[in-house]
Coordinates of C-alpha atoms in Angstrom, one line a residue:
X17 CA 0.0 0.0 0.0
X18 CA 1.3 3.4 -0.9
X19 CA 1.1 5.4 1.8
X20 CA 2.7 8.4 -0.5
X21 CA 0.0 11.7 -1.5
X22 CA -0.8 11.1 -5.2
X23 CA -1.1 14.6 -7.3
X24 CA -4.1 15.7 -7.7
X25 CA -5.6 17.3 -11.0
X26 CA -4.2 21.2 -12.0
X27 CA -7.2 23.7 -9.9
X28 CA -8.8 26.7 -11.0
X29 CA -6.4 30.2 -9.4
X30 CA -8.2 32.2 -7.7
X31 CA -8.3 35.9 -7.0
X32 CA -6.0 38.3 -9.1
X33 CA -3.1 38.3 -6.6
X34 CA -2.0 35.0 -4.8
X35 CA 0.5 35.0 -2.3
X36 CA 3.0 32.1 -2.4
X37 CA 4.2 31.0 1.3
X38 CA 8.0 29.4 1.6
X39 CA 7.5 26.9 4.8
X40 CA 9.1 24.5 6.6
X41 CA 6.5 21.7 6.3
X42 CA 4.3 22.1 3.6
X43 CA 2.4 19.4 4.1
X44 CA 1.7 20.0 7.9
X45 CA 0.9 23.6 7.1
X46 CA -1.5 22.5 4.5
X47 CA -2.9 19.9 6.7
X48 CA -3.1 23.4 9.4
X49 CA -4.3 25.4 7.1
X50 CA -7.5 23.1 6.5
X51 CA -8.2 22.8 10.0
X52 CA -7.7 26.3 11.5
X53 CA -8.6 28.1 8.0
X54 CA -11.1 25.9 6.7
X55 CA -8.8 25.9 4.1
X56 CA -9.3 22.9 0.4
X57 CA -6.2 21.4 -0.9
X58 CA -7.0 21.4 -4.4
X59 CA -3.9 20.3 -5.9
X60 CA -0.3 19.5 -4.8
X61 CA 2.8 17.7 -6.0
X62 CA 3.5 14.6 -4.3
X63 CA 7.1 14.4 -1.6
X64 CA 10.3 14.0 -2.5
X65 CA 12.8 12.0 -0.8
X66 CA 13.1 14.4 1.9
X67 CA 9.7 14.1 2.4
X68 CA 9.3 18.6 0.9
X69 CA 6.6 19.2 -2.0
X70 CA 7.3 22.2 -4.2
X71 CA 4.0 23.0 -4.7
X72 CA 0.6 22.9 -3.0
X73 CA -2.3 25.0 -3.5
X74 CA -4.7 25.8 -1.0
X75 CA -8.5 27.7 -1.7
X76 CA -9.1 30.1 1.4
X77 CA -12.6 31.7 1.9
X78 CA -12.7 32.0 -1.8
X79 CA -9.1 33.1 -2.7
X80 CA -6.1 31.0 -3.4
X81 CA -3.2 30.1 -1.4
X82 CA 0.0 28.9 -2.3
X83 CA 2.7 27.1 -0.4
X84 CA 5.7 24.9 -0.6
X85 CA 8.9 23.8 0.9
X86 CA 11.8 25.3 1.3
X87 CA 15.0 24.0 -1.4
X88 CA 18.2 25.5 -0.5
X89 CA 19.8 24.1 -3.5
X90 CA 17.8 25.8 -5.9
X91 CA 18.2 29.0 -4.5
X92 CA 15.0 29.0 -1.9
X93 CA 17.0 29.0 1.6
X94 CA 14.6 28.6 4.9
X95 CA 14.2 32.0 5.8
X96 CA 11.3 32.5 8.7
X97 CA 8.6 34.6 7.7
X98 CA 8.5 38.5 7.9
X99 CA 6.9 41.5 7.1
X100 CA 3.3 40.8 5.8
X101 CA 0.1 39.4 7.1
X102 CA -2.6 37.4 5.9
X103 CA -5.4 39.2 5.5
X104 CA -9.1 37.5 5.8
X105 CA -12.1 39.6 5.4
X106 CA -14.4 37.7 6.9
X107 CA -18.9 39.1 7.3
X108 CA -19.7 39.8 10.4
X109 CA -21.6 37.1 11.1
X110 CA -18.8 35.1 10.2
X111 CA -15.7 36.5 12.1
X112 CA -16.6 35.0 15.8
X113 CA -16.1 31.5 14.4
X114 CA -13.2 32.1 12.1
X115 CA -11.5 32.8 15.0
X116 CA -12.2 30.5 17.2
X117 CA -11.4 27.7 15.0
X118 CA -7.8 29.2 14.2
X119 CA -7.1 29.7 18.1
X120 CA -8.2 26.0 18.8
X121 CA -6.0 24.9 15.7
X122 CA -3.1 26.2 17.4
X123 CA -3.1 29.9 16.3
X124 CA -1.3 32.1 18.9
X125 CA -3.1 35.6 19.5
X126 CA -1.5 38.8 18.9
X127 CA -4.0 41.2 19.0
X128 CA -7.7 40.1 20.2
X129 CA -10.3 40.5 18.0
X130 CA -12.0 43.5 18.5
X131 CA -13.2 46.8 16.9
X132 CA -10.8 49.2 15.5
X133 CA -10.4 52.9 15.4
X134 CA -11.5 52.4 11.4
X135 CA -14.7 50.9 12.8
X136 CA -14.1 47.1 11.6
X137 CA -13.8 44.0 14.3
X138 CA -10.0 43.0 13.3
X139 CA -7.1 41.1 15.1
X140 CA -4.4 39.3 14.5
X141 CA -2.9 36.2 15.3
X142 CA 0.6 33.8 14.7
X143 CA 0.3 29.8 13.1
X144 CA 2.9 27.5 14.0
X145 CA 5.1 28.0 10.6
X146 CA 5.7 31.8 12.1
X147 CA 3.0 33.2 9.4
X148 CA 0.6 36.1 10.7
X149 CA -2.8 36.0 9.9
X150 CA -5.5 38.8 10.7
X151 CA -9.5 38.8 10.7
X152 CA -11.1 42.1 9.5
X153 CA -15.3 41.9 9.4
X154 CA -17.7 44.9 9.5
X155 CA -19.7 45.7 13.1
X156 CA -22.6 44.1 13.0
X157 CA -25.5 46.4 12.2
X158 CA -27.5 46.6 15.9

């Protein structure tokens, strides 16, 4: 039995701009990702020997999401990630359990939820692979 991910069929992009995430453990992130993010693999090259993928793309509340290993010999050295975020913009109806499912994933907080000077419910918080996500959502109309 082959216990090896099989590639799955090419999947639609989308979104106009898709960010590409360098990780240590692309697989676990994806498999993170799903759970905390409610994130769908929808295609991904299988391992190599070392057990890195250089490919995987992920759909995220409607956008895409790209990820892979790191490969040092190729020019794509482990550095840890810095000075972005990953922005969701989530309804307000929506935000309360976005959140909590990414904090029970494993997502640190950085900033609590809450709302913002710009009027918006936003915070942010820190996955496991050192990437920053935030949560923006309208106030909900009383």
């Amino acid at each position: 039995m082959n216990d090896q991910p099989q590639t799955q069929p090419a999947a639609k992009v989308l979104g106009g701009l898709t960010p590409y995430l360098q990780l240590d453990g692309a697989f676990k992130a994806s498999e993170f990702y799903q759970k905390a993010f409610g994130a769908e693999q929808v295609f991904f090259y299988p391992p190599d020997e070392q057990g890195r993928t250089m490919h995987i793309h992920l759909h995220i509340n409607g956008s895409t999401l790209m990820i892979s290993d790191f490969y040092p010999e190729h020019g794509m050295a482990a550095v840890k990630p810095q000075g972005f975020t990953m922005q969701l913009h989530l309804g307000s109806d929506d935000i309360d359990a976005w959140w909590k499912r990414a904090v029970d994933a494993g997502c640190t907080v950085g900033t609590p939820l809450q709302v913002m000077f710009w009027g918006d419910r936003w915070g942010q918080l820190t996955d496991p692979f050192g990437v920053e996500w935030a949560m923006n959502a309208p106030v909900k109309a009383a």
